[in-house]
mmCIF file of N, CA and C in Angstrom:
data_model
loop_
_atom_site.group_PDB
_atom_site.id
_atom_site.type_symbol
_atom_site.label_atom_id
_atom_site.label_comp_id
_atom_site.label_asym_id
_atom_site.label_seq_id
_atom_site.Cartn_x
_atom_site.Cartn_y
_atom_site.Cartn_z
ATOM 1 N N UNK T 187 -16.583 0.944 27.058
ATOM 2 C CA UNK T 187 -15.254 1.394 27.452
ATOM 3 C C UNK T 187 -14.298 0.200 27.594
ATOM 4 N N UNK T 188 -14.841 -0.970 27.923
ATOM 5 C CA UNK T 188 -13.995 -2.150 28.076
ATOM 6 C C UNK T 188 -13.319 -2.520 26.762
ATOM 7 N N UNK T 189 -14.055 -2.379 25.652
ATOM 8 C CA UNK T 189 -13.480 -2.674 24.335
ATOM 9 C C UNK T 189 -12.321 -1.728 24.032
ATOM 10 N N UNK T 190 -12.495 -0.466 24.342
ATOM 11 C CA UNK T 190 -11.437 0.519 24.104
ATOM 12 C C UNK T 190 -10.203 0.211 24.949
ATOM 13 N N UNK T 191 -10.392 -0.051 26.215
ATOM 14 C CA UNK T 191 -9.250 -0.348 27.095
ATOM 15 C C UNK T 191 -8.534 -1.615 26.630
ATOM 16 N N UNK T 192 -9.300 -2.649 26.271
ATOM 17 C CA UNK T 192 -8.694 -3.883 25.768
ATOM 18 C C UNK T 192 -7.916 -3.617 24.488
ATOM 19 N N UNK T 193 -8.467 -2.771 23.616
ATOM 20 C CA UNK T 193 -7.788 -2.413 22.370
ATOM 21 C C UNK T 193 -6.467 -1.711 22.642
ATOM 22 N N UNK T 194 -6.499 -0.783 23.570
ATOM 23 C CA UNK T 194 -5.278 -0.050 23.923
ATOM 24 C C UNK T 194 -4.208 -1.012 24.423
ATOM 25 N N UNK T 195 -4.593 -1.916 25.283
ATOM 26 C CA UNK T 195 -3.631 -2.878 25.839
ATOM 27 C C UNK T 195 -3.071 -3.783 24.749
ATOM 28 N N UNK T 196 -3.940 -4.349 23.917
ATOM 29 C CA UNK T 196 -3.499 -5.279 22.873
ATOM 30 C C UNK T 196 -2.626 -4.577 21.833
ATOM 31 N N UNK T 197 -3.120 -3.461 21.279
ATOM 32 C CA UNK T 197 -2.356 -2.771 20.230
ATOM 33 C C UNK T 197 -1.015 -2.262 20.743
ATOM 34 N N UNK T 198 -0.988 -1.704 21.935
ATOM 35 C CA UNK T 198 0.272 -1.167 22.458
ATOM 36 C C UNK T 198 1.242 -2.266 22.852
ATOM 37 N N UNK T 199 0.743 -3.373 23.329
ATOM 38 C CA UNK T 199 1.622 -4.504 23.636
ATOM 39 C C UNK T 199 2.280 -5.008 22.365
ATOM 40 N N UNK T 200 1.484 -5.165 21.302
ATOM 41 C CA UNK T 200 2.037 -5.603 20.025
ATOM 42 C C UNK T 200 3.059 -4.579 19.522
ATOM 43 N N UNK T 201 2.675 -3.302 19.509
ATOM 44 C CA UNK T 201 3.568 -2.253 19.001
ATOM 45 C C UNK T 201 4.872 -2.177 19.791
ATOM 46 N N UNK T 202 4.807 -2.422 21.084
ATOM 47 C CA UNK T 202 5.997 -2.326 21.924
ATOM 48 C C UNK T 202 6.940 -3.509 21.704
ATOM 49 N N UNK T 203 6.371 -4.712 21.554
ATOM 50 C CA UNK T 203 7.196 -5.916 21.530
ATOM 51 C C UNK T 203 7.593 -6.415 20.143
ATOM 52 N N UNK T 204 6.997 -5.910 19.084
ATOM 53 C CA UNK T 204 7.387 -6.383 17.757
ATOM 54 C C UNK T 204 8.821 -5.962 17.451
ATOM 55 N N UNK T 205 9.519 -6.799 16.691
ATOM 56 C CA UNK T 205 10.847 -6.368 16.245
ATOM 57 C C UNK T 205 10.663 -5.170 15.307
ATOM 58 N N UNK T 206 11.353 -4.101 15.579
ATOM 59 C CA UNK T 206 11.164 -2.855 14.830
ATOM 60 C C UNK T 206 11.972 -2.845 13.535
ATOM 61 N N UNK T 207 11.294 -2.474 12.466
ATOM 62 C CA UNK T 207 11.929 -2.261 11.172
ATOM 63 C C UNK T 207 12.029 -0.768 10.879
ATOM 64 N N UNK T 208 11.841 0.025 11.917
ATOM 65 C CA UNK T 208 11.876 1.480 11.788
ATOM 66 C C UNK T 208 12.733 2.037 12.916
ATOM 67 N N UNK T 209 13.355 3.178 12.642
ATOM 68 C CA UNK T 209 14.106 3.850 13.697
ATOM 69 C C UNK T 209 13.122 4.585 14.613
ATOM 70 N N UNK T 210 13.595 4.990 15.763
ATOM 71 C CA UNK T 210 12.742 5.770 16.677
ATOM 72 C C UNK T 210 12.318 7.089 16.036
ATOM 73 N N UNK T 211 13.229 7.699 15.295
ATOM 74 C CA UNK T 211 12.901 8.959 14.619
ATOM 75 C C UNK T 211 11.819 8.740 13.563
ATOM 76 N N UNK T 212 11.888 7.628 12.847
ATOM 77 C CA UNK T 212 10.855 7.322 11.851
ATOM 78 C C UNK T 212 9.503 7.083 12.519
ATOM 79 N N UNK T 213 9.520 6.346 13.606
ATOM 80 C CA UNK T 213 8.272 6.090 14.339
ATOM 81 C C UNK T 213 7.683 7.406 14.818
ATOM 82 N N UNK T 214 8.507 8.217 15.433
ATOM 83 C CA UNK T 214 8.059 9.505 15.963
ATOM 84 C C UNK T 214 7.493 10.395 14.852
ATOM 85 N N UNK T 215 8.231 10.530 13.767
ATOM 86 C CA UNK T 215 7.790 11.386 12.659
ATOM 87 C C UNK T 215 6.512 10.871 12.015
ATOM 88 N N UNK T 216 6.439 9.575 11.813
ATOM 89 C CA UNK T 216 5.243 8.984 11.213
ATOM 90 C C UNK T 216 4.030 9.181 12.117
ATOM 91 N N UNK T 217 4.231 9.041 13.423
ATOM 92 C CA UNK T 217 3.111 9.213 14.352
ATOM 93 C C UNK T 217 2.669 10.670 14.437
ATOM 94 N N UNK T 218 3.603 11.589 14.357
ATOM 95 C CA UNK T 218 3.212 13.002 14.335
ATOM 96 C C UNK T 218 2.377 13.314 13.102
ATOM 97 N N UNK T 219 2.826 12.827 11.940
ATOM 98 C CA UNK T 219 2.056 13.058 10.719
ATOM 99 C C UNK T 219 0.667 12.430 10.835
ATOM 100 N N UNK T 220 0.606 11.178 11.281
ATOM 101 C CA UNK T 220 -0.679 10.484 11.394
ATOM 102 C C UNK T 220 -1.609 11.198 12.370
ATOM 103 N N UNK T 221 -1.061 11.704 13.464
ATOM 104 C CA UNK T 221 -1.876 12.426 14.453
ATOM 105 C C UNK T 221 -2.453 13.707 13.873
ATOM 106 N N UNK T 222 -1.630 14.467 13.189
ATOM 107 C CA UNK T 222 -2.108 15.712 12.581
ATOM 108 C C UNK T 222 -3.148 15.401 11.499
ATOM 109 N N UNK T 223 -2.872 14.414 10.682
ATOM 110 C CA UNK T 223 -3.805 13.993 9.630
ATOM 111 C C UNK T 223 -5.153 13.585 10.240
ATOM 112 N N UNK T 224 -5.104 12.800 11.306
ATOM 113 C CA UNK T 224 -6.325 12.350 11.995
ATOM 114 C C UNK T 224 -7.087 13.524 12.602
ATOM 115 N N UNK T 225 -6.379 14.399 13.285
ATOM 116 C CA UNK T 225 -7.044 15.520 13.939
ATOM 117 C C UNK T 225 -7.680 16.486 12.942
ATOM 118 N N UNK T 226 -6.997 16.737 11.829
ATOM 119 C CA UNK T 226 -7.581 17.615 10.798
ATOM 120 C C UNK T 226 -8.825 16.966 10.201
ATOM 121 N N UNK T 227 -8.720 15.693 9.875
ATOM 122 C CA UNK T 227 -9.861 14.965 9.316
ATOM 123 C C UNK T 227 -11.031 14.974 10.289
ATOM 124 N N UNK T 228 -10.758 14.607 11.533
ATOM 125 C CA UNK T 228 -11.829 14.584 12.535
ATOM 126 C C UNK T 228 -12.410 15.973 12.772
ATOM 127 N N UNK T 229 -11.575 16.987 12.749
ATOM 128 C CA UNK T 229 -12.080 18.339 12.966
ATOM 129 C C UNK T 229 -13.188 18.659 11.967
ATOM 130 N N UNK T 230 -12.909 18.407 10.706
ATOM 131 C CA UNK T 230 -13.904 18.738 9.688
ATOM 132 C C UNK T 230 -15.100 17.791 9.715
ATOM 133 N N UNK T 231 -14.837 16.502 9.803
ATOM 134 C CA UNK T 231 -15.945 15.551 9.726
ATOM 135 C C UNK T 231 -16.783 15.500 11.003
ATOM 136 N N UNK T 232 -16.178 15.833 12.144
ATOM 137 C CA UNK T 232 -16.932 15.851 13.403
ATOM 138 C C UNK T 232 -17.478 17.246 13.677
ATOM 139 N N UNK T 233 -16.596 18.219 13.754
ATOM 140 C CA UNK T 233 -17.001 19.558 14.186
ATOM 141 C C UNK T 233 -17.792 20.313 13.124
ATOM 142 N N UNK T 234 -17.340 20.266 11.889
ATOM 143 C CA UNK T 234 -17.999 21.043 10.836
ATOM 144 C C UNK T 234 -19.247 20.350 10.292
ATOM 145 N N UNK T 235 -19.132 19.029 10.041
ATOM 146 C CA UNK T 235 -20.227 18.324 9.388
ATOM 147 C C UNK T 235 -21.008 17.385 10.308
ATOM 148 N N UNK T 236 -20.523 17.172 11.540
ATOM 149 C CA UNK T 236 -21.210 16.327 12.527
ATOM 150 C C UNK T 236 -21.582 14.959 11.948
ATOM 151 N N UNK T 237 -20.628 14.286 11.311
ATOM 152 C CA UNK T 237 -20.901 12.992 10.678
ATOM 153 C C UNK T 237 -20.680 11.804 11.601
ATOM 154 N N UNK T 238 -19.810 11.964 12.578
ATOM 155 C CA UNK T 238 -19.540 10.897 13.542
ATOM 156 C C UNK T 238 -18.879 11.509 14.756
ATOM 157 N N UNK T 239 -18.581 10.707 15.741
ATOM 158 C CA UNK T 239 -17.903 11.214 16.917
ATOM 159 C C UNK T 239 -17.495 10.101 17.859
ATOM 160 N N UNK T 240 -16.827 10.486 18.922
ATOM 161 C CA UNK T 240 -16.374 9.557 19.947
ATOM 162 C C UNK T 240 -17.174 9.801 21.213
ATOM 163 N N UNK T 241 -17.698 8.751 21.801
ATOM 164 C CA UNK T 241 -18.476 8.792 23.029
ATOM 165 C C UNK T 241 -19.736 9.635 22.837
ATOM 166 N N UNK T 242 -19.754 10.873 23.280
ATOM 167 C CA UNK T 242 -20.920 11.740 23.153
ATOM 168 C C UNK T 242 -20.532 12.985 22.369
ATOM 169 N N UNK T 243 -21.525 13.762 21.948
ATOM 170 C CA UNK T 243 -21.231 14.993 21.199
ATOM 171 C C UNK T 243 -20.398 15.943 22.051
ATOM 172 N N UNK T 244 -19.520 16.653 21.370
ATOM 173 C CA UNK T 244 -18.661 17.607 22.058
ATOM 174 C C UNK T 244 -17.357 16.963 22.477
ATOM 175 N N UNK T 245 -16.340 17.781 22.655
ATOM 176 C CA UNK T 245 -15.030 17.243 23.047
ATOM 177 C C UNK T 245 -15.050 16.705 24.476
ATOM 178 N N UNK T 246 -14.360 15.598 24.661
ATOM 179 C CA UNK T 246 -14.239 14.984 25.980
ATOM 180 C C UNK T 246 -12.807 14.487 26.156
ATOM 181 N N UNK T 247 -12.354 14.476 27.392
ATOM 182 C CA UNK T 247 -10.998 13.997 27.654
ATOM 183 C C UNK T 247 -10.855 12.518 27.309
ATOM 184 N N UNK T 248 -11.951 11.759 27.363
ATOM 185 C CA UNK T 248 -11.902 10.331 27.029
ATOM 186 C C UNK T 248 -11.419 10.109 25.597
ATOM 187 N N UNK T 249 -11.658 11.082 24.720
ATOM 188 C CA UNK T 249 -11.228 10.950 23.330
ATOM 189 C C UNK T 249 -9.720 10.802 23.219
ATOM 190 N N UNK T 250 -8.997 11.361 24.175
ATOM 191 C CA UNK T 250 -7.537 11.258 24.157
ATOM 192 C C UNK T 250 -7.086 9.804 24.258
ATOM 193 N N UNK T 251 -7.898 8.950 24.900
ATOM 194 C CA UNK T 251 -7.572 7.525 24.956
ATOM 195 C C UNK T 251 -7.534 6.929 23.555
ATOM 196 N N UNK T 252 -8.451 7.377 22.706
ATOM 197 C CA UNK T 252 -8.488 6.893 21.329
ATOM 198 C C UNK T 252 -7.315 7.479 20.554
ATOM 199 N N UNK T 253 -7.155 8.809 20.622
ATOM 200 C CA UNK T 253 -6.124 9.489 19.837
ATOM 201 C C UNK T 253 -4.708 9.048 20.193
ATOM 202 N N UNK T 254 -4.450 8.838 21.469
ATOM 203 C CA UNK T 254 -3.086 8.517 21.897
ATOM 204 C C UNK T 254 -2.909 7.092 22.392
ATOM 205 N N UNK T 255 -4.019 6.372 22.571
ATOM 206 C CA UNK T 255 -3.936 4.985 23.026
ATOM 207 C C UNK T 255 -4.056 3.976 21.904
ATOM 208 N N UNK T 256 -4.833 4.307 20.884
ATOM 209 C CA UNK T 256 -5.087 3.363 19.798
ATOM 210 C C UNK T 256 -4.327 3.743 18.529
ATOM 211 N N UNK T 257 -4.541 4.958 18.037
ATOM 212 C CA UNK T 257 -4.014 5.345 16.725
ATOM 213 C C UNK T 257 -2.501 5.198 16.588
ATOM 214 N N UNK T 258 -1.697 5.673 17.528
ATOM 215 C CA UNK T 258 -0.239 5.537 17.348
ATOM 216 C C UNK T 258 0.222 4.079 17.276
ATOM 217 N N UNK T 259 -0.343 3.233 18.110
ATOM 218 C CA UNK T 259 0.058 1.818 18.105
ATOM 219 C C UNK T 259 -0.326 1.145 16.796
ATOM 220 N N UNK T 260 -1.536 1.390 16.320
ATOM 221 C CA UNK T 260 -1.987 0.795 15.059
ATOM 222 C C UNK T 260 -1.119 1.271 13.900
ATOM 223 N N UNK T 261 -0.815 2.563 13.862
ATOM 224 C CA UNK T 261 0.037 3.091 12.796
ATOM 225 C C UNK T 261 1.437 2.496 12.843
ATOM 226 N N UNK T 262 1.957 2.313 14.037
ATOM 227 C CA UNK T 262 3.285 1.714 14.183
ATOM 228 C C UNK T 262 3.286 0.286 13.659
ATOM 229 N N UNK T 263 2.282 -0.484 14.029
ATOM 230 C CA UNK T 263 2.201 -1.879 13.573
ATOM 231 C C UNK T 263 2.061 -1.917 12.051
ATOM 232 N N UNK T 264 1.162 -1.101 11.525
ATOM 233 C CA UNK T 264 0.935 -1.065 10.078
ATOM 234 C C UNK T 264 2.230 -0.747 9.322
ATOM 235 N N UNK T 265 2.892 0.329 9.682
ATOM 236 C CA UNK T 265 4.101 0.741 8.964
ATOM 237 C C UNK T 265 5.266 -0.209 9.195
ATOM 238 N N UNK T 266 5.355 -0.763 10.376
ATOM 239 C CA UNK T 266 6.465 -1.653 10.696
ATOM 240 C C UNK T 266 6.491 -2.883 9.794
ATOM 241 N N UNK T 267 5.327 -3.412 9.482
ATOM 242 C CA UNK T 267 5.269 -4.629 8.677
ATOM 243 C C UNK T 267 4.962 -4.370 7.195
ATOM 244 N N UNK T 268 4.887 -3.098 6.803
ATOM 245 C CA UNK T 268 4.578 -2.809 5.408
ATOM 246 C C UNK T 268 5.649 -3.420 4.509
ATOM 247 N N UNK T 269 5.240 -4.108 3.433
ATOM 248 C CA UNK T 269 6.213 -4.770 2.541
ATOM 249 C C UNK T 269 6.821 -3.795 1.524
ATOM 250 N N UNK T 270 7.638 -2.887 2.003
ATOM 251 C CA UNK T 270 8.220 -1.856 1.135
ATOM 252 C C UNK T 270 8.979 -2.438 -0.048
ATOM 253 N N UNK T 271 9.638 -3.552 0.133
ATOM 254 C CA UNK T 271 10.416 -4.139 -0.961
ATOM 255 C C UNK T 271 9.616 -5.194 -1.728
ATOM 256 N N UNK T 272 8.355 -5.378 -1.384
ATOM 257 C CA UNK T 272 7.527 -6.371 -2.068
ATOM 258 C C UNK T 272 6.993 -5.868 -3.398
ATOM 259 N N UNK T 273 6.393 -6.796 -4.129
ATOM 260 C CA UNK T 273 5.768 -6.452 -5.402
ATOM 261 C C UNK T 273 4.522 -5.604 -5.148
ATOM 262 N N UNK T 274 4.090 -4.900 -6.172
ATOM 263 C CA UNK T 274 2.934 -4.013 -6.049
ATOM 264 C C UNK T 274 1.708 -4.776 -5.556
ATOM 265 N N UNK T 275 1.481 -5.971 -6.075
ATOM 266 C CA UNK T 275 0.300 -6.749 -5.670
ATOM 267 C C UNK T 275 0.337 -7.082 -4.178
ATOM 268 N N UNK T 276 1.520 -7.342 -3.673
ATOM 269 C CA UNK T 276 1.670 -7.631 -2.235
ATOM 270 C C UNK T 276 1.325 -6.379 -1.426
ATOM 271 N N UNK T 277 1.776 -5.226 -1.890
ATOM 272 C CA UNK T 277 1.468 -3.962 -1.214
ATOM 273 C C UNK T 277 -0.030 -3.674 -1.244
ATOM 274 N N UNK T 278 -0.657 -3.908 -2.384
ATOM 275 C CA UNK T 278 -2.104 -3.679 -2.512
ATOM 276 C C UNK T 278 -2.869 -4.605 -1.569
ATOM 277 N N UNK T 279 -2.492 -5.866 -1.541
ATOM 278 C CA UNK T 279 -3.160 -6.824 -0.646
ATOM 279 C C UNK T 279 -2.969 -6.416 0.809
ATOM 280 N N UNK T 280 -1.767 -5.992 1.155
ATOM 281 C CA UNK T 280 -1.480 -5.552 2.526
ATOM 282 C C UNK T 280 -2.374 -4.369 2.910
ATOM 283 N N UNK T 281 -2.461 -3.373 2.040
ATOM 284 C CA UNK T 281 -3.287 -2.197 2.320
ATOM 285 C C UNK T 281 -4.760 -2.581 2.424
ATOM 286 N N UNK T 282 -5.232 -3.421 1.517
ATOM 287 C CA UNK T 282 -6.640 -3.838 1.549
ATOM 288 C C UNK T 282 -6.952 -4.684 2.787
ATOM 289 N N UNK T 283 -5.993 -5.513 3.197
ATOM 290 C CA UNK T 283 -6.200 -6.320 4.408
ATOM 291 C C UNK T 283 -6.299 -5.422 5.640
ATOM 292 N N UNK T 284 -5.431 -4.424 5.721
ATOM 293 C CA UNK T 284 -5.498 -3.481 6.839
ATOM 294 C C UNK T 284 -6.780 -2.664 6.792
ATOM 295 N N UNK T 285 -7.194 -2.256 5.595
ATOM 296 C CA UNK T 285 -8.440 -1.501 5.463
ATOM 297 C C UNK T 285 -9.621 -2.343 5.940
ATOM 298 N N UNK T 286 -9.627 -3.618 5.592
ATOM 299 C CA UNK T 286 -10.698 -4.514 6.041
ATOM 300 C C UNK T 286 -10.667 -4.678 7.557
ATOM 301 N N UNK T 287 -9.458 -4.866 8.111
ATOM 302 C CA UNK T 287 -9.324 -5.015 9.561
ATOM 303 C C UNK T 287 -9.808 -3.768 10.297
ATOM 304 N N UNK T 288 -9.392 -2.592 9.838
ATOM 305 C CA UNK T 288 -9.771 -1.350 10.513
ATOM 306 C C UNK T 288 -11.260 -1.065 10.344
ATOM 307 N N UNK T 289 -11.825 -1.430 9.209
ATOM 308 C CA UNK T 289 -13.267 -1.278 9.022
ATOM 309 C C UNK T 289 -14.013 -2.170 10.020
ATOM 310 N N UNK T 290 -13.553 -3.399 10.185
ATOM 311 C CA UNK T 290 -14.146 -4.306 11.175
ATOM 312 C C UNK T 290 -13.967 -3.751 12.582
ATOM 313 N N UNK T 291 -12.793 -3.201 12.865
ATOM 314 C CA UNK T 291 -12.548 -2.598 14.176
ATOM 315 C C UNK T 291 -13.475 -1.400 14.403
ATOM 316 N N UNK T 292 -13.686 -0.583 13.370
ATOM 317 C CA UNK T 292 -14.599 0.552 13.501
ATOM 318 C C UNK T 292 -16.018 0.070 13.802
ATOM 319 N N UNK T 293 -16.444 -0.976 13.102
ATOM 320 C CA UNK T 293 -17.769 -1.555 13.359
ATOM 321 C C UNK T 293 -17.892 -1.984 14.823
ATOM 322 N N UNK T 294 -16.852 -2.664 15.326
ATOM 323 C CA UNK T 294 -16.855 -3.100 16.728
ATOM 324 C C UNK T 294 -16.849 -1.899 17.677
ATOM 325 N N UNK T 295 -16.174 -0.831 17.287
ATOM 326 C CA UNK T 295 -16.140 0.394 18.100
ATOM 327 C C UNK T 295 -17.526 1.027 18.193
ATOM 328 N N UNK T 296 -18.260 1.003 17.089
ATOM 329 C CA UNK T 296 -19.627 1.521 17.098
ATOM 330 C C UNK T 296 -20.493 0.646 18.000
ATOM 331 N N UNK T 297 -20.359 -0.668 17.845
ATOM 332 C CA UNK T 297 -21.155 -1.593 18.667
ATOM 333 C C UNK T 297 -20.834 -1.455 20.150
ATOM 334 N N UNK T 298 -19.572 -1.143 20.466
ATOM 335 C CA UNK T 298 -19.172 -1.018 21.876
ATOM 336 C C UNK T 298 -19.587 0.321 22.477
ATOM 337 N N UNK T 299 -19.904 1.305 21.619
ATOM 338 C CA UNK T 299 -20.393 2.585 22.101
ATOM 339 C C UNK T 299 -19.363 3.687 22.228
ATOM 340 N N UNK T 300 -18.118 3.412 21.896
ATOM 341 C CA UNK T 300 -17.150 4.510 22.022
ATOM 342 C C UNK T 300 -17.037 5.326 20.739
ATOM 343 N N UNK T 301 -17.697 4.890 19.692
ATOM 344 C CA UNK T 301 -17.729 5.615 18.427
ATOM 345 C C UNK T 301 -19.173 5.610 17.947
ATOM 346 N N UNK T 302 -19.615 6.707 17.348
ATOM 347 C CA UNK T 302 -20.996 6.754 16.851
ATOM 348 C C UNK T 302 -21.057 7.456 15.503
ATOM 349 N N UNK T 303 -22.105 7.145 14.770
ATOM 350 C CA UNK T 303 -22.370 7.780 13.480
ATOM 351 C C UNK T 303 -23.555 8.721 13.615
ATOM 352 N N UNK T 304 -23.488 9.832 12.902
ATOM 353 C CA UNK T 304 -24.640 10.728 12.793
ATOM 354 C C UNK T 304 -24.649 11.286 11.368
ATOM 355 N N UNK T 305 -24.757 10.385 10.413
ATOM 356 C CA UNK T 305 -24.703 10.754 9.013
ATOM 357 C C UNK T 305 -23.649 9.961 8.265
ATOM 358 N N UNK T 306 -22.665 9.474 8.971
ATOM 359 C CA UNK T 306 -21.599 8.663 8.379
ATOM 360 C C UNK T 306 -22.093 7.230 8.242
ATOM 361 N N UNK T 307 -21.490 6.482 7.332
ATOM 362 C CA UNK T 307 -21.817 5.066 7.166
ATOM 363 C C UNK T 307 -20.513 4.269 7.109
ATOM 364 N N UNK T 308 -20.579 3.045 7.582
ATOM 365 C CA UNK T 308 -19.401 2.189 7.601
ATOM 366 C C UNK T 308 -18.822 2.012 6.193
ATOM 367 N N UNK T 309 -19.681 1.994 5.191
ATOM 368 C CA UNK T 309 -19.220 1.860 3.807
ATOM 369 C C UNK T 309 -18.312 2.996 3.372
ATOM 370 N N UNK T 310 -18.568 4.199 3.891
ATOM 371 C CA UNK T 310 -17.681 5.333 3.575
ATOM 372 C C UNK T 310 -16.274 5.053 4.095
ATOM 373 N N UNK T 311 -16.220 4.543 5.306
ATOM 374 C CA UNK T 311 -14.916 4.228 5.903
ATOM 375 C C UNK T 311 -14.206 3.149 5.100
ATOM 376 N N UNK T 312 -14.951 2.122 4.705
ATOM 377 C CA UNK T 312 -14.354 1.029 3.930
ATOM 378 C C UNK T 312 -13.738 1.547 2.634
ATOM 379 N N UNK T 313 -14.359 2.552 2.035
ATOM 380 C CA UNK T 313 -13.823 3.137 0.809
ATOM 381 C C UNK T 313 -12.635 4.065 1.071
ATOM 382 N N UNK T 314 -12.643 4.743 2.205
ATOM 383 C CA UNK T 314 -11.591 5.719 2.505
ATOM 384 C C UNK T 314 -10.340 5.116 3.137
ATOM 385 N N UNK T 315 -10.480 4.023 3.875
ATOM 386 C CA UNK T 315 -9.304 3.476 4.558
ATOM 387 C C UNK T 315 -8.159 3.113 3.615
ATOM 388 N N UNK T 316 -8.404 2.517 2.453
ATOM 389 C CA UNK T 316 -7.254 2.269 1.562
ATOM 390 C C UNK T 316 -6.528 3.565 1.164
ATOM 391 N N UNK T 317 -7.277 4.623 0.962
ATOM 392 C CA UNK T 317 -6.661 5.911 0.621
ATOM 393 C C UNK T 317 -5.847 6.434 1.803
ATOM 394 N N UNK T 318 -6.424 6.343 2.989
ATOM 395 C CA UNK T 318 -5.725 6.804 4.198
ATOM 396 C C UNK T 318 -4.425 6.027 4.394
ATOM 397 N N UNK T 319 -4.479 4.708 4.222
ATOM 398 C CA UNK T 319 -3.261 3.906 4.379
ATOM 399 C C UNK T 319 -2.236 4.238 3.296
ATOM 400 N N UNK T 320 -2.683 4.564 2.092
ATOM 401 C CA UNK T 320 -1.752 4.990 1.041
ATOM 402 C C UNK T 320 -1.081 6.310 1.409
ATOM 403 N N UNK T 321 -1.847 7.237 1.972
ATOM 404 C CA UNK T 321 -1.283 8.531 2.390
ATOM 405 C C UNK T 321 -0.251 8.318 3.500
ATOM 406 N N UNK T 322 -0.575 7.486 4.486
ATOM 407 C CA UNK T 322 0.371 7.208 5.573
ATOM 408 C C UNK T 322 1.644 6.562 5.034
ATOM 409 N N UNK T 323 1.475 5.638 4.094
ATOM 410 C CA UNK T 323 2.632 4.964 3.505
ATOM 411 C C UNK T 323 3.476 5.932 2.682
ATOM 412 N N UNK T 324 2.822 6.745 1.871
ATOM 413 C CA UNK T 324 3.543 7.731 1.055
ATOM 414 C C UNK T 324 4.324 8.694 1.943
ATOM 415 N N UNK T 325 3.717 9.152 3.019
ATOM 416 C CA UNK T 325 4.424 10.026 3.954
ATOM 417 C C UNK T 325 5.671 9.328 4.501
ATOM 418 N N UNK T 326 5.543 8.061 4.822
ATOM 419 C CA UNK T 326 6.674 7.320 5.381
ATOM 420 C C UNK T 326 7.781 7.140 4.339
ATOM 421 N N UNK T 327 7.407 6.884 3.095
ATOM 422 C CA UNK T 327 8.396 6.760 2.017
ATOM 423 C C UNK T 327 9.141 8.080 1.847
ATOM 424 N N UNK T 328 8.423 9.177 1.867
ATOM 425 C CA UNK T 328 9.047 10.504 1.760
ATOM 426 C C UNK T 328 9.984 10.738 2.937
ATOM 427 N N UNK T 329 9.544 10.370 4.125
ATOM 428 C CA UNK T 329 10.375 10.514 5.323
ATOM 429 C C UNK T 329 11.683 9.752 5.168
ATOM 430 N N UNK T 330 11.600 8.526 4.702
ATOM 431 C CA UNK T 330 12.828 7.732 4.532
ATOM 432 C C UNK T 330 13.748 8.330 3.469
ATOM 433 N N UNK T 331 13.168 8.862 2.396
ATOM 434 C CA UNK T 331 13.990 9.501 1.370
ATOM 435 C C UNK T 331 14.685 10.733 1.926
ATOM 436 N N UNK T 332 13.988 11.506 2.727
ATOM 437 C CA UNK T 332 14.598 12.681 3.356
ATOM 438 C C UNK T 332 15.729 12.289 4.288
ATOM 439 N N UNK T 333 15.533 11.201 5.037
ATOM 440 C CA UNK T 333 16.584 10.743 5.939
ATOM 441 C C UNK T 333 17.825 10.307 5.186
ATOM 442 N N UNK T 334 17.642 9.653 4.048
ATOM 443 C CA UNK T 334 18.787 9.194 3.257
ATOM 444 C C UNK T 334 19.592 10.349 2.692
ATOM 445 N N UNK T 335 18.940 11.484 2.433
ATOM 446 C CA UNK T 335 19.631 12.637 1.869
ATOM 447 C C UNK T 335 20.326 13.482 2.923
ATOM 448 N N UNK T 336 20.103 13.192 4.172
ATOM 449 C CA UNK T 336 20.730 13.956 5.267
ATOM 450 C C UNK T 336 22.146 13.479 5.506
#
């Protein structure tokens, strides 16, 4: 639990104090999308297929610390520094670097005991994180295009 609490403090401190390249509405909308995306994914992979979970089997209030303490801050940091005007190679490197970081963070989460596998493997996550970050980025690009047309 100490790793989770430290993560919440570090990620939220960074997310709060970084110079923002996003409006509050963009942050809010992006976090809502990311939350729904995460919850749908977890619903199927945890509840239906029992591939992994947080803490112990079954829903627990402690999971809310992960959902609302870690994920929103990480998504804010990721999107805030995304090189939208950079070359494609820069964007690919950025996504792969974040995927590597989050894979390492997931490994540490398993070691700390707040996340567990029951059929899932870290390699699956390493392969899926670039796709997940692309989906989050695409959603944000669509959001910005919608805002410009308003």
